[in-house]
PDB file of C-alpha atoms in Angstrom:
ATOM      1  CA  MET A   1      75.046  91.589  85.598  1.00 52.00           C
ATOM      2  CA  PRO A   2      77.385  94.214  84.818  1.00 58.00           C
ATOM      3  CA  ALA A   3      81.003  93.588  85.369  1.00 59.00           C
ATOM      4  CA  ASP A   4      81.753  97.036  85.816  1.00 72.00           C
ATOM      5  CA  LEU A   5      78.723  97.993  88.370  1.00 86.00           C
ATOM      6  CA  THR A   6      80.093 100.005  90.857  1.00 89.00           C
ATOM      7  CA  VAL A   7      78.544 100.803  94.755  1.00 89.00           C
ATOM      8  CA  ALA A   8      78.193 104.774  93.055  1.00 90.00           C
ATOM      9  CA  ARG A   9      75.884 103.577  90.042  1.00 90.00           C
ATOM     10  CA  ILE A  10      73.938 101.305  91.872  1.00 91.00           C
ATOM     11  CA  VAL A  11      73.494 103.828  94.839  1.00 91.00           C
ATOM     12  CA  GLY A  12      72.257 106.387  92.277  1.00 90.00           C
ATOM     13  CA  GLN A  13      69.988 104.352  90.426  1.00 89.00           C
ATOM     14  CA  TYR A  14      68.238 102.954  93.973  1.00 88.00           C
ATOM     15  CA  LEU A  15      67.798 107.035  95.183  1.00 88.00           C
ATOM     16  CA  ALA A  16      66.373 107.762  91.526  1.00 87.00           C
ATOM     17  CA  ASP A  17      63.575 105.615  91.843  1.00 83.00           C
ATOM     18  CA  PRO A  18      60.158 106.756  94.097  1.00 81.00           C
ATOM     19  CA  PRO A  19      60.826 105.627  97.604  1.00 78.00           C
ATOM     20  CA  VAL A  20      58.598 102.308  98.599  1.00 73.00           C
ATOM     21  CA  HIS A  21      59.330 102.767 102.063  1.00 75.00           C
ATOM     22  CA  ALA A  22      57.761 104.883 104.560  1.00 80.00           C
ATOM     23  CA  ALA A  23      59.313 108.862 104.613  1.00 83.00           C
ATOM     24  CA  SER A  24      61.522 108.504 107.415  1.00 82.00           C
ATOM     25  CA  THR A  25      62.927 105.308 106.503  1.00 84.00           C
ATOM     26  CA  ALA A  26      63.333 106.642 103.091  1.00 85.00           C
ATOM     27  CA  ARG A  27      65.346 109.251 104.488  1.00 87.00           C
ATOM     28  CA  ALA A  28      67.792 107.067 106.703  1.00 86.00           C
ATOM     29  CA  HIS A  29      68.495 105.035 103.779  1.00 88.00           C
ATOM     30  CA  ARG A  30      69.360 107.842 101.589  1.00 89.00           C
ATOM     31  CA  TRP A  31      71.630 109.241 104.424  1.00 89.00           C
ATOM     32  CA  ALA A  32      73.420 105.765 104.957  1.00 88.00           C
ATOM     33  CA  LEU A  33      73.772 104.919 101.330  1.00 90.00           C
ATOM     34  CA  GLY A  34      74.851 108.256 100.447  1.00 89.00           C
ATOM     35  CA  GLY A  35      78.014 107.612 103.330  1.00 87.00           C
ATOM     36  CA  LEU A  36      78.509 104.198 101.439  1.00 89.00           C
ATOM     37  CA  ARG A  37      78.676 105.877  97.715  1.00 90.00           C
ATOM     38  CA  ASP A  38      81.042 108.760  99.672  1.00 87.00           C
ATOM     39  CA  VAL A  39      83.185 106.291 101.177  1.00 86.00           C
ATOM     40  CA  LEU A  40      83.291 102.902  98.644  1.00 87.00           C
ATOM     41  CA  GLY A  41      81.426 104.712  95.528  1.00 87.00           C
ATOM     42  CA  ASP A  42      84.263 103.889  92.949  1.00 88.00           C
ATOM     43  CA  GLU A  43      84.876  99.907  93.781  1.00 87.00           C
ATOM     44  CA  PRO A  44      83.012  97.282  92.185  1.00 87.00           C
ATOM     45  CA  VAL A  45      79.557  96.492  94.023  1.00 86.00           C
ATOM     46  CA  VAL A  46      80.331  92.703  93.749  1.00 86.00           C
ATOM     47  CA  ALA A  47      83.644  93.180  95.815  1.00 84.00           C
ATOM     48  CA  VAL A  48      82.518  95.279  98.256  1.00 85.00           C
ATOM     49  CA  LEU A  49      79.199  93.060  99.140  1.00 83.00           C
ATOM     50  CA  THR A  50      81.095  89.568  99.373  1.00 80.00           C
ATOM     51  CA  THR A  51      84.246  90.241 100.529  1.00 75.00           C
ATOM     52  CA  GLY A  52      83.797  91.948 103.898  1.00 74.00           C
ATOM     53  CA  ASP A  53      84.106  95.504 102.975  1.00 81.00           C
ATOM     54  CA  VAL A  54      80.487  96.366 103.717  1.00 82.00           C
ATOM     55  CA  VAL A  55      80.438  94.865 106.942  1.00 80.00           C
ATOM     56  CA  ARG A  56      83.378  96.993 107.565  1.00 82.00           C
ATOM     57  CA  TRP A  57      81.962  99.932 106.253  1.00 84.00           C
ATOM     58  CA  ILE A  58      78.597  99.414 108.656  1.00 85.00           C
ATOM     59  CA  THR A  59      80.386  99.324 111.773  1.00 81.00           C
ATOM     60  CA  ALA A  60      83.381 101.778 110.957  1.00 79.00           C
ATOM     61  CA  PRO A  61      83.807 105.233 112.836  1.00 75.00           C
ATOM     62  CA  THR A  62      81.257 108.220 111.620  1.00 71.00           C
ATOM     63  CA  ALA A  63      82.739 111.042 109.483  1.00 67.00           C
ATOM     64  CA  ASP A  64      83.783 112.860 112.885  1.00 61.00           C
ATOM     65  CA  GLY A  65      85.758 109.652 113.809  1.00 62.00           C
ATOM     66  CA  ARG A  66      83.571 109.035 116.856  1.00 68.00           C
ATOM     67  CA  GLU A  67      82.393 105.150 117.057  1.00 70.00           C
ATOM     68  CA  PRO A  68      78.920 104.662 115.428  1.00 75.00           C
ATOM     69  CA  ALA A  69      75.960 104.547 117.588  1.00 77.00           C
ATOM     70  CA  ALA A  70      73.926 101.096 117.582  1.00 78.00           C
ATOM     71  CA  ALA A  71      70.967 103.364 115.724  1.00 80.00           C
ATOM     72  CA  THR A  72      73.549 104.158 113.253  1.00 83.00           C
ATOM     73  CA  VAL A  73      74.794 100.799 112.845  1.00 84.00           C
ATOM     74  CA  ARG A  74      71.189  99.228 112.153  1.00 84.00           C
ATOM     75  CA  GLN A  75      70.516 101.952 109.920  1.00 86.00           C
ATOM     76  CA  ARG A  76      73.442 101.049 107.557  1.00 88.00           C
ATOM     77  CA  ALA A  77      72.657  97.688 107.673  1.00 87.00           C
ATOM     78  CA  GLY A  78      68.941  98.300 106.774  1.00 88.00           C
ATOM     79  CA  ALA A  79      69.898 100.455 103.569  1.00 89.00           C
ATOM     80  CA  VAL A  80      72.197  97.722 102.715  1.00 90.00           C
ATOM     81  CA  ARG A  81      69.078  95.008 102.900  1.00 88.00           C
ATOM     82  CA  ALA A  82      67.076  97.645 100.656  1.00 89.00           C
ATOM     83  CA  LEU A  83      69.706  97.696  98.523  1.00 89.00           C
ATOM     84  CA  LEU A  84      70.356  93.839  97.577  1.00 88.00           C
ATOM     85  CA  ARG A  85      66.872  93.490  97.379  1.00 88.00           C
ATOM     86  CA  PHE A  86      66.898  96.306  94.640  1.00 89.00           C
ATOM     87  CA  GLY A  87      69.552  94.948  92.715  1.00 87.00           C
ATOM     88  CA  VAL A  88      67.917  91.525  92.531  1.00 88.00           C
ATOM     89  CA  GLU A  89      64.773  92.770  91.630  1.00 87.00           C
ATOM     90  CA  ARG A  90      66.495  94.546  88.840  1.00 86.00           C
ATOM     91  CA  GLY A  91      68.793  92.441  87.510  1.00 86.00           C
ATOM     92  CA  HIS A  92      71.824  94.361  88.792  1.00 85.00           C
ATOM     93  CA  LEU A  93      72.937  91.391  91.112  1.00 86.00           C
ATOM     94  CA  ASP A  94      72.232  87.792  90.838  1.00 85.00           C
ATOM     95  CA  ALA A  95      71.242  85.884  93.891  1.00 84.00           C
ATOM     96  CA  ALA A  96      74.257  84.169  94.822  1.00 84.00           C
ATOM     97  CA  THR A  97      76.018  87.900  95.234  1.00 83.00           C
ATOM     98  CA  ALA A  98      73.303  88.655  97.264  1.00 83.00           C
ATOM     99  CA  ASP A  99      73.309  85.444  99.409  1.00 84.00           C
ATOM    100  CA  ALA A 100      76.577  85.590 100.088  1.00 83.00           C
ATOM    101  CA  ALA A 101      76.395  89.397 101.284  1.00 83.00           C
ATOM    102  CA  GLN A 102      73.255  88.448 103.546  1.00 83.00           C
ATOM    103  CA  ALA A 103      75.699  85.905 105.080  1.00 81.00           C
ATOM    104  CA  LEU A 104      77.917  88.235 106.040  1.00 77.00           C
ATOM    105  CA  LEU A 105      75.681  90.796 107.234  1.00 76.00           C
ATOM    106  CA  ARG A 106      74.112  87.827 109.715  1.00 71.00           C
ATOM    107  CA  ARG A 107      77.559  87.102 110.655  1.00 55.00           C
ATOM    108  CA  PRO A 108      78.385  87.766 114.503  1.00 45.00           C
ATOM    109  CA  ALA A 109      78.601  91.262 115.491  1.00 48.00           C
ATOM    110  CA  THR A 110      81.610  92.819 114.631  1.00 45.00           C
ATOM    111  CA  PRO A 111      83.092  94.340 118.251  1.00 45.00           C
ATOM    112  CA  PRO A 112      83.071  98.120 119.002  1.00 46.00           C
ATOM    113  CA  VAL A 113      85.256  99.920 117.495  1.00 44.00           C
ATOM    114  CA  VAL A 114      88.716 101.120 119.419  1.00 44.00           C
ATOM    115  CA  ARG A 115      89.703 104.619 119.115  1.00 45.00           C
ATOM    116  CA  ALA A 116      92.834 104.334 117.385  1.00 47.00           C
ATOM    117  CA  ALA A 117      95.656 105.612 119.424  1.00 55.00           C
ATOM    118  CA  THR A 118      98.797 105.191 116.955  1.00 82.00           C
ATOM    119  CA  PRO A 119      99.441 105.707 113.489  1.00 88.00           C
ATOM    120  CA  ALA A 120      99.891 102.238 112.772  1.00 90.00           C
ATOM    121  CA  ALA A 121      96.091 101.710 114.420  1.00 89.00           C
ATOM    122  CA  LEU A 122      94.750 104.658 112.526  1.00 89.00           C
ATOM    123  CA  LEU A 123      95.915 103.026 109.319  1.00 92.00           C
ATOM    124  CA  LEU A 124      93.914  99.696 110.212  1.00 90.00           C
ATOM    125  CA  ASP A 125      91.085 101.649 110.829  1.00 87.00           C
ATOM    126  CA  ARG A 126      91.428 103.565 107.231  1.00 89.00           C
ATOM    127  CA  LEU A 127      91.537  99.885 105.327  1.00 90.00           C
ATOM    128  CA  SER A 128      87.972 100.297 105.688  1.00 84.00           C
ATOM    129  CA  GLY A 129      87.654 103.391 103.675  1.00 83.00           C
ATOM    130  CA  GLY A 130      87.961 103.588  99.719  1.00 84.00           C
ATOM    131  CA  ARG A 131      91.060 103.866  97.902  1.00 85.00           C
ATOM    132  CA  PRO A 132      92.671 107.189  97.863  1.00 85.00           C
ATOM    133  CA  HIS A 133      92.749 109.144  94.854  1.00 81.00           C
ATOM    134  CA  GLY A 134      95.920 107.866  92.186  1.00 82.00           C
ATOM    135  CA  VAL A 135      95.766 104.205  93.600  1.00 87.00           C
ATOM    136  CA  SER A 136      94.612 101.597  91.625  1.00 88.00           C
ATOM    137  CA  TRP A 137      92.194  99.166  92.838  1.00 90.00           C
ATOM    138  CA  HIS A 138      94.973  96.364  92.438  1.00 92.00           C
ATOM    139  CA  VAL A 139      97.638  98.087  94.395  1.00 93.00           C
ATOM    140  CA  TRP A 140      95.113  98.954  97.158  1.00 94.00           C
ATOM    141  CA  VAL A 141      93.608  95.309  97.311  1.00 94.00           C
ATOM    142  CA  ARG A 142      96.980  94.375  97.921  1.00 95.00           C
ATOM    143  CA  PHE A 143      97.975  96.648 100.368  1.00 96.00           C
ATOM    144  CA  ARG A 144      95.168  96.125 102.755  1.00 95.00           C
ATOM    145  CA  ALA A 145      95.883  92.436 102.630  1.00 95.00           C
ATOM    146  CA  HIS A 146      99.690  93.111 103.264  1.00 96.00           C
ATOM    147  CA  VAL A 147      99.267  95.618 106.068  1.00 96.00           C
ATOM    148  CA  SER A 148      96.063  92.795 107.474  1.00 95.00           C
ATOM    149  CA  VAL A 149      98.761  90.376 107.347  1.00 95.00           C
ATOM    150  CA  LEU A 150     101.455  92.160 108.426  1.00 94.00           C
ATOM    151  CA  ALA A 151      99.493  93.560 111.842  1.00 94.00           C
ATOM    152  CA  ALA A 152      98.280  89.959 112.422  1.00 93.00           C
ATOM    153  CA  SER A 153     101.630  88.492 112.129  1.00 93.00           C
ATOM    154  CA  GLY A 154     104.269  90.769 112.882  1.00 91.00           C
ATOM    155  CA  ALA A 155     106.329  88.904 110.408  1.00 91.00           C
ATOM    156  CA  THR A 156     109.392  90.934 108.641  1.00 89.00           C
ATOM    157  CA  GLU A 157     109.003  91.684 104.851  1.00 87.00           C
ATOM    158  CA  ARG A 158     111.448  89.322 103.971  1.00 89.00           C
ATOM    159  CA  ASP A 159     109.399  86.522 105.250  1.00 92.00           C
ATOM    160  CA  LEU A 160     106.309  88.215 103.712  1.00 92.00           C
ATOM    161  CA  GLY A 161     108.152  88.137 100.488  1.00 91.00           C
ATOM    162  CA  ARG A 162     108.956  84.593 100.651  1.00 92.00           C
ATOM    163  CA  ALA A 163     105.014  83.433 101.497  1.00 94.00           C
ATOM    164  CA  HIS A 164     103.410  81.477  98.947  1.00 95.00           C
ATOM    165  CA  VAL A 165      99.637  80.955  98.128  1.00 95.00           C
ATOM    166  CA  ALA A 166     100.157  77.628  99.513  1.00 95.00           C
ATOM    167  CA  ASP A 167     101.441  78.570 102.903  1.00 95.00           C
ATOM    168  CA  LEU A 168      97.773  79.866 103.431  1.00 94.00           C
ATOM    169  CA  GLY A 169      95.793  77.779 105.603  1.00 91.00           C
ATOM    170  CA  ALA A 170      91.868  76.941 104.396  1.00 91.00           C
ATOM    171  CA  GLY A 171      89.763  80.007 103.914  1.00 89.00           C
ATOM    172  CA  ALA A 172      92.855  81.862 105.016  1.00 91.00           C
ATOM    173  CA  VAL A 173      92.184  81.384 108.613  1.00 93.00           C
ATOM    174  CA  ASP A 174      95.986  81.576 109.185  1.00 94.00           C
ATOM    175  CA  VAL A 175      99.540  81.986 107.309  1.00 94.00           C
ATOM    176  CA  ARG A 176     102.591  79.979 107.635  1.00 94.00           C
ATOM    177  CA  LEU A 177     105.452  82.729 107.526  1.00 92.00           C
ATOM    178  CA  GLY A 178     109.200  82.132 108.783  1.00 87.00           C
ATOM    179  CA  GLY A 179     108.657  78.823 109.779  1.00 87.00           C
ATOM    180  CA  ALA A 180     105.723  79.602 112.040  1.00 91.00           C
ATOM    181  CA  ARG A 181     101.891  79.900 111.602  1.00 93.00           C
ATOM    182  CA  HIS A 182      99.716  82.878 112.359  1.00 94.00           C
ATOM    183  CA  PRO A 183      96.427  82.974 112.716  1.00 93.00           C
ATOM    184  CA  LEU A 184      94.368  85.738 111.083  1.00 93.00           C
ATOM    185  CA  GLY A 185      91.422  87.584 112.584  1.00 89.00           C
ATOM    186  CA  ASP A 186      88.494  88.273 110.574  1.00 89.00           C
ATOM    187  CA  ALA A 187      89.686  91.620 108.914  1.00 88.00           C
ATOM    188  CA  ALA A 188      93.354  90.077 108.091  1.00 92.00           C
ATOM    189  CA  ARG A 189      91.076  86.995 106.434  1.00 93.00           C
ATOM    190  CA  LEU A 190      88.447  88.871 104.356  1.00 92.00           C
ATOM    191  CA  ALA A 191      91.255  91.170 103.100  1.00 93.00           C
ATOM    192  CA  VAL A 192      93.370  88.082 101.954  1.00 95.00           C
ATOM    193  CA  GLN A 193      90.294  86.457 100.276  1.00 94.00           C
ATOM    194  CA  ALA A 194      90.004  89.847  98.551  1.00 93.00           C
ATOM    195  CA  TRP A 195      93.496  89.545  97.145  1.00 95.00           C
ATOM    196  CA  LEU A 196      93.380  86.303  96.112  1.00 95.00           C
ATOM    197  CA  PRO A 197      91.237  86.711  92.749  1.00 93.00           C
ATOM    198  CA  VAL A 198      93.091  89.772  91.946  1.00 93.00           C
ATOM    199  CA  ARG A 199      96.142  88.436  92.449  1.00 94.00           C
ATOM    200  CA  SER A 200      94.752  85.640  89.882  1.00 93.00           C
ATOM    201  CA  GLU A 201      94.011  87.891  87.360  1.00 91.00           C
ATOM    202  CA  LEU A 202      97.412  89.623  87.738  1.00 92.00           C
ATOM    203  CA  VAL A 203      99.156  86.115  87.274  1.00 92.00           C
ATOM    204  CA  ALA A 204      96.766  85.259  84.307  1.00 91.00           C
ATOM    205  CA  SER A 205      98.091  88.032  82.336  1.00 86.00           C
ATOM    206  CA  LEU A 206     101.525  86.116  82.215  1.00 86.00           C
ATOM    207  CA  GLN A 207     103.024  83.448  79.993  1.00 83.00           C
ATOM    208  CA  GLY A 208     103.978  80.143  81.467  1.00 79.00           C
ATOM    209  CA  SER A 209     103.604  78.681  84.570  1.00 83.00           C
ATOM    210  CA  PRO A 210     102.502  81.113  87.417  1.00 86.00           C
ATOM    211  CA  PRO A 211     104.590  81.988  90.110  1.00 92.00           C
ATOM    212  CA  PRO A 212     103.738  80.457  93.563  1.00 94.00           C
ATOM    213  CA  GLN A 213     104.404  83.859  95.647  1.00 94.00           C
ATOM    214  CA  LEU A 214     101.621  85.408  97.645  1.00 95.00           C
ATOM    215  CA  TRP A 215     102.292  88.553  96.703  1.00 95.00           C
ATOM    216  CA  VAL A 216     102.838  89.934  93.121  1.00 94.00           C
ATOM    217  CA  ARG A 217     103.208  92.741  91.456  1.00 93.00           C
ATOM    218  CA  ALA A 218     100.254  95.471  90.249  1.00 90.00           C
ATOM    219  CA  HIS A 219     102.463  96.890  87.738  1.00 87.00           C
ATOM    220  CA  PRO A 220     105.378  96.939  85.741  1.00 85.00           C
ATOM    221  CA  SER A 221     109.181  98.365  86.896  1.00 79.00           C
ATOM    222  CA  VAL A 222     112.474  98.558  84.814  1.00 74.00           C
ATOM    223  CA  HIS A 223     115.505  98.102  87.271  1.00 67.00           C
ATOM    224  CA  PRO A 224     116.942 101.361  87.387  1.00 68.00           C
ATOM    225  CA  ARG A 225     120.560  99.777  86.517  1.00 74.00           C
ATOM    226  CA  THR A 226     120.360  97.052  84.581  1.00 75.00           C
ATOM    227  CA  GLY A 227     116.927  98.062  82.482  1.00 72.00           C
ATOM    228  CA  ALA A 228     115.420  94.281  83.341  1.00 73.00           C
ATOM    229  CA  VAL A 229     111.773  94.485  83.181  1.00 76.00           C
ATOM    230  CA  ALA A 230     109.720  93.023  85.773  1.00 79.00           C
ATOM    231  CA  ALA A 231     105.982  92.271  84.442  1.00 87.00           C
ATOM    232  CA  VAL A 232     102.508  92.462  86.100  1.00 88.00           C
ATOM    233  CA  GLY A 233     102.034  89.296  87.735  1.00 88.00           C
ATOM    234  CA  MET A 234     105.625  88.689  88.686  1.00 90.00           C
ATOM    235  CA  PRO A 235     106.574  88.308  92.454  1.00 91.00           C
ATOM    236  CA  ILE A 236     107.218  91.114  94.183  1.00 91.00           C
ATOM    237  CA  THR A 237     110.306  91.634  96.725  1.00 87.00           C
ATOM    238  CA  ALA A 238     110.547  92.439 100.093  1.00 88.00           C
ATOM    239  CA  ARG A 239     111.792  95.812  99.311  1.00 88.00           C
ATOM    240  CA  GLY A 240     109.103  96.443  96.531  1.00 88.00           C
ATOM    241  CA  LEU A 241     106.504  95.678  99.332  1.00 91.00           C
ATOM    242  CA  ARG A 242     108.267  98.455 101.766  1.00 91.00           C
ATOM    243  CA  LYS A 243     108.380 101.015  98.842  1.00 90.00           C
ATOM    244  CA  ALA A 244     104.563 100.068  98.094  1.00 92.00           C
ATOM    245  CA  PHE A 245     103.666 100.587 101.406  1.00 94.00           C
ATOM    246  CA  ALA A 246     105.208 104.015 101.796  1.00 92.00           C
ATOM    247  CA  ASP A 247     103.870 105.251  98.637  1.00 92.00           C
ATOM    248  CA  VAL A 248     100.026 104.231  99.494  1.00 93.00           C
ATOM    249  CA  VAL A 249     100.540 105.663 102.827  1.00 93.00           C
ATOM    250  CA  ALA A 250     102.207 108.850 101.832  1.00 90.00           C
ATOM    251  CA  GLY A 251      98.912 109.323  99.971  1.00 89.00           C
ATOM    252  CA  LEU A 252      96.675 108.675 102.732  1.00 90.00           C
ATOM    253  CA  ALA A 253      98.824 110.924 104.812  1.00 87.00           C
ATOM    254  CA  GLY A 254      97.348 113.944 102.197  1.00 83.00           C
ATOM    255  CA  GLU A 255      94.131 112.932 103.706  1.00 82.00           C
ATOM    256  CA  ASP A 256      95.163 112.353 107.386  1.00 84.00           C
ATOM    257  CA  PRO A 257      98.700 114.064 108.144  1.00 86.00           C
ATOM    258  CA  ARG A 258      98.411 111.476 111.239  1.00 85.00           C
ATOM    259  CA  LEU A 259      99.723 108.927 109.112  1.00 89.00           C
ATOM    260  CA  ALA A 260     102.559 110.452 107.521  1.00 86.00           C
ATOM    261  CA  ASP A 261     105.212 108.865 109.883  1.00 85.00           C
ATOM    262  CA  CYS A 262     103.559 105.099 109.757  1.00 90.00           C
ATOM    263  CA  THR A 263     105.875 102.640 108.942  1.00 89.00           C
ATOM    264  CA  VAL A 264     105.647  98.860 108.561  1.00 90.00           C
ATOM    265  CA  ALA A 265     108.021  98.421 111.602  1.00 88.00           C
ATOM    266  CA  HIS A 266     104.884 100.290 113.341  1.00 90.00           C
ATOM    267  CA  VAL A 267     102.409  98.318 111.703  1.00 92.00           C
ATOM    268  CA  ARG A 268     104.285  94.865 112.909  1.00 90.00           C
ATOM    269  CA  GLN A 269     104.403  96.142 116.708  1.00 87.00           C
ATOM    270  CA  LEU A 270     100.445  95.654 116.390  1.00 88.00           C
ATOM    271  CA  ALA A 271     100.777  91.974 116.329  1.00 85.00           C
ATOM    272  CA  GLY A 272     101.540  92.107 120.128  1.00 63.00           C
ATOM    273  CA  ARG A 273      97.819  93.888 120.686  1.00 51.00           C
ATOM    274  CA  PRO A 274      94.906  92.347 122.519  1.00 43.00           C
ATOM    275  CA  ALA A 275      92.616  90.788 120.308  1.00 40.00           C
ATOM    276  CA  GLY A 276      90.538  92.861 118.289  1.00 40.00           C
ATOM    277  CA  ALA A 277      92.454  95.772 119.130  1.00 39.00           C
ATOM    278  CA  GLY A 278      93.012  98.263 116.450  1.00 41.00           C
ATOM    279  CA  GLU A 279      91.140  96.036 113.888  1.00 42.00           C
ATOM    280  CA  PRO A 280      89.136  97.953 111.521  1.00 40.00           C
ATOM    281  CA  ALA A 281      85.630  98.068 112.151  1.00 36.00           C
ATOM    282  CA  GLY A 282      83.807  95.835 109.912  1.00 35.00           C
ATOM    283  CA  PRO A 283      98.800 106.780  97.427  1.00 29.00           C
ATOM    284  CA  ARG A 284      98.542 109.910  95.544  1.00 28.00           C
ATOM    285  CA  PRO A 285     101.837 109.752  93.755  1.00 29.00           C
ATOM    286  CA  VAL A 286     101.724 108.403  90.319  1.00 30.00           C
ATOM    287  CA  GLY A 287     104.531 108.118  87.426  1.00 34.00           C
ATOM    288  CA  PRO A 288     107.456 106.398  86.872  1.00 32.00           C
ATOM    289  CA  ALA A 289     108.752 106.446  90.537  1.00 36.00           C
ATOM    290  CA  HIS A 290     105.385 104.993  92.016  1.00 36.00           C
ATOM    291  CA  ASP A 291     105.045 102.297  88.999  1.00 36.00           C
ATOM    292  CA  ALA A 292     108.690 100.873  89.509  1.00 40.00           C
ATOM    293  CA  ALA A 293     107.901  99.991  93.446  1.00 43.00           C
ATOM    294  CA  THR A 294     104.296  98.729  92.642  1.00 45.00           C
TER     295      THR A 294
END
């Protein structure tokens, strides 16, 4: 199975083959998988299929921002199942990956999409989409986990910055922050589970004992006054988390201006919302300033 296989590549190969279904089913699959490619095409297909991204996409709002109809959800899910069968038959996906994806697709139905009314809720909805142009995969995965935990816990960046991997409960169902345990909903749990292997990859680049902190740097940075270098995989500070958040949100605001004023404080306030409200269904800046923050 190619390690660098993206969603766009496997979808393109599937659609290039002669259809094996009835014409109407083939049209539905072409429409649905085209949408999957548009949203998550640049992402690694294994990560999308096994971390819950595909589930969030299946129930995500349509291109016009409306809640998907039941028929749309069924068409998307059916197209993903067909893609899984194709991937296994052609040797693009192994059986374990397909089984993990099927298990996600069989989980209880995701609650209906709640129309977002605030920039923070809009931001959580946007987490189910693809990463913005100019944002690395590592930064985007960390951002999704950071925002999801922030919204679930209402914790300050100071407490988040002090969090260790050991503070996560088994299966990332909760996290201890500031001395208190905070339960993580499905969206936050899946986002954290997606971040942990990416974090391990970043930490593996360091020499010596790995840091215990949950949040680590995805890019090196140089202190503007001392010139000290903070390497990839080193812990990121509370200030760094806030700056990285602002940079990614600035990029997202280029796509949706409604996000322009969203801050960590706005996301933190979502912790008091009713269960499931505002959860996602299912930065363009680059250069030294951006790298220093991330």
